[in-house]
Amino acid sequence: MQSSLSLTFSPTTSAAATISRSHHSLPLSTAKPLNLRFCGLRREALGLGFSTSLNRNLRRQHSAIVSAARSDNGSSTSGSFDYDLLIIGAGVGGHGAALHAVEKGLKTAIVEGDVVGGTCVNRGCVPSKALLAASGRMRELRSDHHLKSLGLHVSSAGYDRQGVADHANNLASKIRNNLTSSLKAIGVDILTGFGTILGPQKVKIGSSDNIVTAKNIIIATGSVPFVPKGVEVDGKSVITSDHALKLESVPDWIAIVGSGYIGLEFSDVYTALGSEVTFVEALDQLMPGFDPEISKLAQRVLINPRNIDYHTGVFASKITPARDGKPVLIELIDAKTKEPKDTLEVDAALIATGRAPFTQGLGLENVDVATQRGFIPVDERMRVIDANGKLVPHLYCIGDANGKMMLAHAASAQGISVVEQVTGRDHVLNHLSIPAACFTHPEISMVGLTEPQAREKGEKEGFEVSVAKTSFKANTKALAENEGEGLAKLIYRPDNGEILGVHIFGLHAADLIHEASNAIALGTRIQDLKLAVHAHPTLSEVLDELFKSAKVKEHASIPVSEPVAV
């Protein structure tokens, strides 16, 4: 991920060579761990992403592995092993895998070198949602126009910075304790220390001689903020998202480097609390990872009316923290020519340039595995591939560490899929059915392909692509909330009714997207969705109208293609 955290299905982030091994982590966005098992899983999907010869080789190896697993009838077979399953990293991916493993009867342990919950719970999506909740209410209370339209009047509104920060910290602590308790309650052993792979099915815990063995091992070590070269982070005036979530200050003017999910959400928080924001984006447009039409509308609503300006097509080649009474200095160069462009002087800078896999020090060399830009190579079943292109028996990698899709719920879904495999049931996750969301006000959500991606796929594979749209301005519930600014977009095949992608910008978009993601996961066609009933008046009718507006050929008989694993 260069200047933003975008929705791609292949690793694009360059890991810094000096990342220190400070914690195992993986994201999450729910306080109800038992719900983690419903994560857009799809059976019998086809593999994608490797050469034909390598695919054949991996499939042959897979058949042997699955046959062996099935011979155990899915039962616990520790034998000479300490555990059936050992998970390195107690973030959301590891937690989801552990819950499912115990349900399947596996003796399970999870290794954690920092705190349970990983990035999402402690330094990511959980505390950030607390900040967004508080700042979002502040934005509403300060919007005289919005309040007046509802017949409301608020004489004044203010906030306590430490109180807002405490809300985020308390939420993270509560969820962390819940996750820890849930693991202990079902008998998962929590082993404290850094996990280092010593060889096949063998892991050392911490710096001592504590060595444990396991029939199968899952690496779920997550990621850390990616800091580009030339950027000096001091944790005070030049910060990453880890620091920003503590909300130790609300600067008058803050530059945010990167306009992806992380940057957008923090711009929402800071502007609501009174800061002026300047985006620095390496690509030629803001929000490069989103569908272009959604990006355009989101910029009109989330950027242009707010106290935000931006520089696109530029790199922050050097960022110097504030010191000796001087402001933060940001030197900008042209992203293409590398010629100097400008110098910014601001109160603070947030580095939101994506995340880098946290895979150093894992002992991968002991099983002949070489990372690719820091990511651990895996096949479509999350099985680790060694330097010679062969599968490493009994070793899997899920979540941010493999780079397939750096989202909390994707990590959990991958972990659940792995457990299915090691207990004898072949399982492949369709990543195109996994939704993503940006929790701005209003929210942005998406699943599947963008329109350009879909049209490229259609041109390559020889099928037509159509687009349907519906506005929140036609939705009764949105109008009642005076939140009519929004758009839902459906990208589909008119010949067979297959959903290729859905993108939503508007009130509660993050909640609305799941009807579409589940439809993709289950292979449900638009013809069938047109017959679904939605309660009135609800925001769900935005999707109802969207599907009903799609023009599918009357006698569509071509079957929906099986989802493809990526």
XYZ file of C-alpha atoms in Angstrom:
566
model
C 0.000 0.000 0.000
C 1.825 3.061 -1.130
C 0.141 6.237 -0.023
C -3.120 4.729 1.102
C -4.656 1.556 2.393
C -6.520 0.418 -0.688
C -8.596 -2.644 -1.445
C -6.311 -4.799 -3.526
C -5.929 -8.529 -3.658
C -2.147 -8.723 -3.843
C 0.638 -7.364 -1.617
C 1.665 -3.821 -2.528
C 3.235 -2.562 0.637
C 7.002 -2.508 0.927
C 7.983 -3.552 4.407
C 10.599 -1.410 6.085
C 13.771 -3.401 6.704
C 14.107 -2.031 10.224
C 10.676 -2.885 11.606
C 11.186 -4.018 15.179
C 9.367 -7.044 16.477
C 7.224 -5.480 19.181
C 3.991 -7.447 19.100
C 1.833 -10.052 17.407
C -1.316 -8.506 16.065
C -4.328 -8.786 13.853
C -7.424 -6.629 13.446
C -11.080 -6.978 14.541
C -14.261 -4.984 14.618
C -16.603 -6.819 16.964
C -17.006 -7.345 20.674
C -18.905 -10.613 20.125
C -16.220 -13.186 19.302
C -18.671 -16.010 18.714
C -19.973 -14.112 15.676
C -16.578 -14.233 13.988
C -17.433 -17.460 12.226
C -19.827 -15.717 9.811
C -17.289 -14.088 7.530
C -18.299 -14.633 3.905
C -16.927 -18.143 3.509
C -17.579 -19.919 0.228
C -16.999 -23.597 -0.568
C -15.498 -25.164 -3.658
C -14.116 -21.970 -5.208
C -11.344 -22.164 -7.772
C -7.759 -21.082 -7.070
C -6.188 -18.060 -8.746
C -2.851 -16.313 -8.583
C -0.247 -18.997 -9.407
C 1.109 -20.394 -12.621
C -0.604 -23.426 -14.132
C 2.297 -25.755 -13.382
C 2.582 -24.561 -9.795
C -1.171 -24.892 -9.347
C -1.034 -28.513 -10.523
C 1.796 -29.243 -8.111
C 0.011 -27.582 -5.203
C -3.228 -29.380 -6.006
C -1.458 -32.757 -5.937
C 0.056 -31.911 -2.559
C -3.304 -30.663 -1.361
C -5.062 -33.915 -2.279
C -2.610 -35.901 -0.176
C -2.964 -33.528 2.780
C -6.755 -33.517 2.686
C -6.853 -37.309 2.406
C -4.676 -37.608 5.489
C -6.841 -35.138 7.376
C -10.012 -36.951 6.413
C -8.581 -40.233 7.660
C -8.635 -38.678 11.133
C -12.381 -38.005 10.781
C -11.841 -34.507 12.086
C -11.040 -35.712 15.588
C -8.288 -34.574 17.951
C -5.105 -36.543 17.226
C -2.390 -34.872 19.248
C -0.471 -38.120 19.720
C 3.109 -37.074 20.377
C 2.286 -33.403 19.857
C 1.553 -30.925 22.633
C -1.315 -29.429 20.638
C -3.456 -30.147 17.608
C -3.234 -26.478 16.621
C -0.835 -23.737 17.678
C -1.583 -20.159 16.598
C 1.161 -17.537 16.660
C -0.560 -14.201 17.285
C -3.660 -13.516 19.392
C -5.218 -10.840 17.223
C -8.608 -11.195 15.626
C -7.455 -13.712 13.037
C -5.881 -15.917 15.695
C -8.867 -15.515 17.992
C -11.347 -16.511 15.286
C -9.274 -19.546 14.350
C -8.971 -20.611 17.997
C -12.720 -20.430 18.615
C -13.463 -22.518 15.559
C -10.711 -25.004 16.378
C -12.122 -25.690 19.838
C -15.579 -26.104 18.332
C -14.054 -28.735 16.041
C -12.547 -30.571 18.986
C -8.914 -29.525 18.584
C -6.578 -29.028 21.507
C -5.521 -25.453 20.857
C -2.971 -22.929 22.114
C -2.366 -19.350 21.074
C 0.955 -17.526 21.401
C 1.022 -13.805 22.135
C 4.075 -11.616 22.647
C 2.173 -8.440 23.445
C -1.524 -8.278 24.389
C -4.558 -10.238 23.254
C -6.534 -8.487 20.537
C -3.686 -7.429 18.293
C -3.747 -4.287 16.198
C -7.489 -3.974 15.678
C -8.518 -4.158 19.308
C -5.607 -2.228 20.801
C -4.308 0.115 18.100
C -6.780 -0.053 15.224
C -10.413 -0.481 14.322
C -11.833 -0.706 17.852
C -10.406 2.483 19.440
C -10.731 4.357 16.134
C -14.487 3.646 16.101
C -14.726 5.081 19.600
C -13.010 8.279 18.438
C -15.254 8.429 15.366
C -18.361 7.959 17.504
C -17.450 10.819 19.813
C -16.225 13.169 17.094
C -19.227 12.314 14.920
C -21.596 13.479 17.619
C -19.531 16.614 18.002
C -19.897 17.281 14.289
C -23.680 16.905 14.520
C -23.940 19.225 17.508
C -21.921 21.874 15.697
C -23.943 21.622 12.485
C -26.479 24.415 12.935
C -27.969 23.800 9.499
C -28.579 20.119 10.197
C -30.035 20.725 13.648
C -32.257 23.548 12.437
C -33.712 21.323 9.718
C -34.797 18.918 12.460
C -36.246 21.727 14.562
C -33.467 21.508 17.134
C -31.360 24.192 18.760
C -28.153 23.697 20.755
C -26.736 26.800 22.374
C -23.175 25.512 22.601
C -21.216 22.292 22.289
C -17.772 21.371 23.492
C -15.671 18.340 24.320
C -13.095 17.125 26.794
C -10.112 15.769 24.870
C -9.007 13.463 27.657
C -12.560 12.224 28.071
C -12.735 11.318 24.384
C -9.337 9.606 24.597
C -10.453 7.683 27.691
C -13.552 6.462 25.848
C -11.344 4.930 23.144
C -8.906 3.412 25.633
C -11.668 2.009 27.836
C -13.367 0.389 24.872
C -10.128 -1.258 23.746
C -9.514 -2.522 27.287
C -13.037 -3.918 27.551
C -12.872 -5.760 24.226
C -9.366 -7.058 25.010
C -10.587 -8.487 28.316
C -13.613 -10.016 26.606
C -11.435 -11.761 24.029
C -9.048 -13.039 26.698
C -11.907 -14.360 28.804
C -13.558 -16.039 25.825
C -10.343 -17.934 25.007
C -9.814 -19.076 28.586
C -13.460 -20.059 28.987
C -13.272 -22.606 26.170
C -9.931 -24.047 27.239
C -7.493 -22.370 24.857
C -4.019 -22.145 26.371
C -2.571 -18.622 26.096
C 1.220 -18.871 25.906
C 2.974 -15.606 26.656
C 6.073 -14.747 24.626
C 7.221 -14.343 21.044
C 6.752 -17.410 18.913
C 9.710 -18.546 16.819
C 9.453 -21.482 14.435
C 12.361 -23.864 15.050
C 11.420 -26.411 12.424
C 8.440 -28.405 11.184
C 5.667 -28.428 13.812
C 7.959 -26.964 16.489
C 7.843 -23.461 18.060
C 9.913 -21.811 20.776
C 8.004 -19.500 23.114
C 9.931 -16.443 24.281
C 13.664 -16.397 24.920
C 13.640 -19.418 27.224
C 13.885 -23.094 26.321
C 10.100 -23.436 26.318
C 9.486 -25.437 23.138
C 6.066 -26.723 22.128
C 5.010 -28.963 19.267
C 1.795 -28.923 17.285
C 0.318 -30.979 14.492
C -0.591 -27.760 12.659
C 0.638 -24.194 13.066
C -1.015 -20.946 11.978
C 0.995 -17.735 11.686
C -1.244 -14.760 12.492
C 1.194 -12.014 13.429
C -0.518 -9.128 11.632
C 1.092 -5.852 10.668
C 2.544 -2.563 11.874
C 2.224 0.983 10.501
C 4.368 1.477 7.391
C 6.627 4.514 7.638
C 8.304 5.600 4.358
C 11.963 6.524 4.181
C 12.750 10.093 5.089
C 10.005 10.311 7.707
C 11.134 10.837 11.291
C 8.442 9.700 13.734
C 8.768 11.133 17.245
C 5.364 10.031 18.551
C 4.424 13.617 19.421
C 4.321 15.904 16.403
C 4.982 13.244 13.738
C 2.825 10.240 14.510
C 1.394 6.999 13.148
C -2.129 5.719 13.699
C -0.840 3.929 16.826
C -0.071 7.295 18.408
C -3.074 9.136 16.984
C -5.514 6.760 18.661
C -4.299 7.968 22.049
C -5.499 11.479 21.097
C -2.833 13.132 23.239
C -3.479 16.393 21.390
C -5.776 17.993 18.839
C -3.455 20.136 16.688
C -4.675 23.293 15.001
C -3.231 22.122 11.681
C -2.298 18.544 10.868
C -1.024 17.050 7.621
C -2.199 13.527 6.861
C 0.097 11.596 4.519
C -2.114 9.149 2.621
C -5.830 9.409 1.795
C -6.910 5.788 2.156
C -9.089 4.319 4.906
C -6.809 5.354 7.771
C -6.261 8.891 6.523
C -9.927 9.490 5.718
C -11.158 8.315 9.104
C -8.662 10.460 10.980
C -9.525 13.492 8.839
C -13.120 12.932 9.969
C -12.051 12.867 13.624
C -9.707 15.846 13.503
C -11.963 18.175 11.505
C -14.918 17.391 13.784
C -12.769 18.341 16.781
C -11.675 21.606 15.161
C -8.418 20.864 13.339
C -7.459 22.033 9.866
C -6.290 19.114 7.710
C -3.984 18.901 4.697
C -3.820 15.649 2.740
C -0.598 14.593 1.022
C -1.345 11.921 -1.588
C 1.202 10.293 -3.905
C -1.332 9.361 -6.566
C -3.123 11.827 -8.826
C -6.428 11.614 -6.976
C -7.653 11.309 -3.419
C -9.080 8.009 -2.192
C -7.398 5.970 -4.954
C -8.543 2.594 -3.635
C -12.252 3.308 -3.975
C -14.563 3.086 -6.969
C -13.908 6.337 -8.921
C -17.548 7.436 -8.880
C -17.811 6.867 -5.132
C -14.512 8.709 -4.601
C -15.813 11.704 -6.524
C -18.998 11.919 -4.461
C -17.156 11.275 -1.195
C -14.721 14.084 -1.971
C -17.612 16.457 -2.581
C -19.147 15.577 0.806
C -16.214 14.611 3.052
C -13.434 16.870 1.756
C -14.593 19.987 -0.098
C -17.018 21.462 2.491
C -14.679 20.818 5.401
C -11.572 22.560 6.590
C -9.404 20.348 4.375
C -7.005 21.062 1.541
C -4.804 18.604 -0.314
C -1.753 18.007 -2.490
C -1.932 15.111 -4.953
C 0.766 13.577 -7.107
C 3.458 14.321 -4.532
C 5.622 12.369 -2.094
C 6.568 13.559 1.360
C 10.287 12.953 0.821
C 11.297 14.244 4.250
C 9.330 15.002 7.400
C 11.061 16.613 10.372
C 9.292 16.757 13.767
C 8.658 20.040 15.555
C 11.521 21.050 17.819
C 13.088 24.162 19.318
C 9.945 26.175 18.666
C 9.902 25.295 14.958
C 6.902 23.589 13.278
C 6.825 20.227 11.551
C 8.517 20.533 8.153
C 7.288 18.450 5.211
C 9.288 18.508 1.996
C 7.210 17.559 -1.046
C 8.547 16.247 -4.342
C 6.765 15.400 -7.571
C 5.757 11.714 -7.468
C 6.858 11.166 -11.075
C 9.793 13.500 -11.702
C 11.030 13.572 -8.078
C 11.616 17.320 -8.436
C 11.008 19.537 -5.360
C 7.476 20.944 -5.277
C 6.751 22.623 -1.962
C 7.480 22.728 1.767
C 4.698 22.612 4.334
C 4.938 23.927 7.875
C 2.285 22.373 10.104
C 1.660 21.654 13.772
C 1.616 17.870 13.337
C 1.805 15.128 10.722
C 0.020 11.768 10.704
C 1.636 9.049 8.608
C -1.234 7.028 7.128
C 0.615 5.262 4.320
C -0.721 1.788 4.988
C 0.675 -1.110 6.966
C 3.634 -3.473 6.680
C 3.550 -7.200 7.523
C 4.962 -8.094 10.931
C 6.961 -11.180 10.007
C 10.554 -10.602 11.118
C 12.040 -12.892 13.720
C 9.548 -15.698 13.157
C 12.226 -18.234 12.242
C 10.866 -18.702 8.727
C 14.355 -19.544 7.507
C 14.145 -22.717 9.590
C 11.437 -24.020 7.259
C 13.015 -22.549 4.098
C 10.429 -19.778 3.653
C 11.427 -16.463 2.081
C 9.092 -13.506 2.461
C 8.051 -11.370 -0.499
C 8.333 -7.707 0.499
C 7.776 -8.913 4.032
C 4.665 -10.958 3.246
C 4.591 -14.715 3.762
C 3.675 -16.438 0.465
C 0.600 -18.661 0.655
C -1.706 -20.436 -1.755
C -5.487 -20.004 -1.957
C -5.893 -22.237 1.105
C -3.500 -20.133 3.223
C -0.844 -22.871 3.154
C 2.666 -21.457 3.354
C 4.873 -21.870 0.273
C 8.633 -22.282 0.663
C 11.440 -20.754 -1.390
C 11.231 -23.612 -3.907
C 7.522 -23.168 -4.547
C 6.507 -26.197 -2.490
C 3.975 -26.322 0.313
C 5.369 -26.399 3.839
C 3.443 -29.236 5.522
C 1.211 -28.278 8.449
C 2.075 -24.553 8.265
C -0.448 -21.822 7.435
C -0.465 -18.021 7.448
C -3.532 -15.799 7.770
C -4.336 -12.091 7.913
C -2.127 -9.099 7.269
C 1.021 -11.241 7.321
C 0.079 -12.876 4.008
C -1.113 -9.635 2.369
C -4.077 -11.125 0.545
C -6.589 -8.726 2.086
C -5.533 -6.604 5.031
C -8.816 -6.479 6.916
C -9.764 -7.744 10.373
C -12.678 -9.901 9.314
C -10.694 -11.284 6.375
C -8.086 -12.560 8.822
C -10.749 -14.241 10.924
C -12.389 -15.776 7.859
C -9.040 -17.127 6.672
C -8.409 -18.652 10.097
C -11.786 -20.368 10.114
C -11.127 -21.694 6.616
C -7.786 -23.160 7.728
C -9.424 -24.947 10.650
C -11.960 -26.436 8.265
C -9.096 -27.821 6.199
C -7.073 -29.314 9.042
C -10.197 -31.080 10.305
C -10.768 -32.759 6.951
C -13.108 -30.455 5.050
C -11.740 -28.776 1.922
C -12.443 -25.074 2.109
C -11.476 -22.066 -0.004
C -12.334 -18.478 0.916
C -13.707 -16.196 -1.780
C -12.072 -12.864 -0.997
C -14.299 -11.055 -3.478
C -17.211 -11.690 -1.105
C -15.507 -9.946 1.830
C -16.810 -6.402 2.413
C -14.807 -3.382 3.511
C -15.873 -0.111 5.091
C -14.564 3.340 5.891
C -16.303 4.757 8.961
C -16.439 8.397 7.998
C -19.609 10.489 8.362
C -21.310 9.409 6.131
C -19.741 5.973 5.694
C -18.294 4.272 2.621
C -18.563 0.533 2.016
C -17.794 -1.851 -0.795
C -17.593 -5.477 -1.825
C -16.302 -7.120 -4.992
C -14.904 -5.265 -7.990
C -14.883 -1.561 -8.810
C -16.410 -0.547 -12.124
C -13.024 -0.249 -13.917
C -11.960 -3.655 -12.552
C -15.235 -5.247 -13.640
C -15.064 -3.789 -17.144
C -11.494 -4.977 -17.530
C -12.538 -8.461 -16.424
C -15.536 -8.409 -18.768
C -13.435 -7.373 -21.723
C -10.906 -10.087 -20.979
C -13.446 -12.861 -20.432
C -15.995 -11.755 -23.011
C -19.076 -10.723 -21.045
C -21.082 -7.503 -20.768
C -21.000 -5.345 -17.643
C -23.902 -3.144 -16.528
C -24.298 -0.613 -13.732
C -27.344 0.321 -11.653
C -27.559 3.147 -9.129
C -29.951 4.444 -6.534
C -29.849 7.564 -4.380
C -30.390 7.932 -0.648
C -32.529 10.951 -1.546
C -35.232 8.486 -2.603
C -35.164 6.669 0.754
C -37.760 7.644 3.361
C -35.639 6.732 6.386
C -32.644 8.693 5.092
C -34.836 11.738 4.469
C -36.344 11.435 7.956
C -32.809 11.628 9.331
C -32.088 14.503 6.942
C -29.251 12.375 5.547
C -30.204 12.141 1.895
C -26.654 12.584 0.609
C -25.637 9.177 -0.616
C -25.385 6.718 -3.477
C -25.539 2.945 -3.912
C -23.986 1.410 -7.013
C -24.392 -2.111 -8.368
C -22.017 -3.597 -10.956
C -23.346 -6.773 -12.528
C -23.651 -9.094 -15.508
C -26.950 -8.546 -17.341
C -26.678 -11.925 -19.069
C -26.925 -14.001 -15.886
C -27.575 -11.615 -12.971
C -24.228 -12.177 -11.264
C -23.182 -9.432 -8.840
C -19.653 -8.242 -9.579
C -19.477 -5.434 -7.044
C -21.525 -3.126 -4.831
C -20.385 0.260 -3.522
C -22.280 2.446 -1.064
C -21.715 5.974 0.203
C -24.230 7.186 2.735
C -25.795 6.801 6.160
C -24.869 3.428 7.745
C -23.274 2.187 4.528
C -21.064 -0.162 6.563
C -24.137 -2.012 7.819
C -25.960 -2.054 4.487
C -23.178 -3.722 2.491
C -23.656 -7.168 4.023
C -26.744 -8.017 2.025
C -24.600 -7.676 -1.086
C -21.550 -9.467 0.327
C -23.630 -12.429 1.454
C -25.289 -12.572 -1.961
C -21.863 -12.781 -3.614
C -20.673 -15.400 -1.128
C -23.736 -17.563 -1.699
C -23.892 -17.014 -5.456
C -27.365 -15.453 -5.232
C -28.503 -13.887 -8.487
C -30.127 -10.484 -8.863
C -33.265 -12.150 -10.240
C -33.772 -13.751 -6.821
C -32.817 -10.637 -4.846
C -35.497 -8.672 -6.686
C -38.084 -10.838 -4.898
C -36.683 -10.222 -1.401
C -38.814 -8.205 1.047
C -37.413 -5.305 3.071
C -39.098 -3.579 6.011
C -40.443 -0.091 5.337
C -39.275 2.502 6.053
C -35.659 1.368 6.488
C -32.305 2.140 4.937
C -32.233 -1.443 3.660
C -34.640 -0.320 0.957
C -31.701 1.451 -0.686
C -30.416 -2.021 -1.602
C -33.925 -3.204 -2.446
C -34.346 -0.420 -4.983
C -30.831 -0.991 -6.273
C -31.435 -4.649 -7.099
C -34.879 -3.935 -8.536
C -33.419 -1.308 -10.881
C -30.962 -3.777 -12.443
C -31.847 -4.842 -15.988
C -31.190 -8.574 -16.198
C -32.108 -10.346 -19.407
C -35.532 -11.926 -19.080
C -34.440 -15.425 -19.987
C -31.000 -15.371 -18.405
C -29.906 -18.969 -18.334
C -26.143 -18.735 -18.046
C -25.201 -20.002 -14.573
C -23.412 -17.686 -12.189
C -19.719 -18.510 -12.254
C -18.257 -20.122 -9.171
C -16.491 -17.515 -6.958
C -12.748 -17.428 -7.456
C -10.273 -17.434 -4.600
C -7.711 -14.640 -4.775
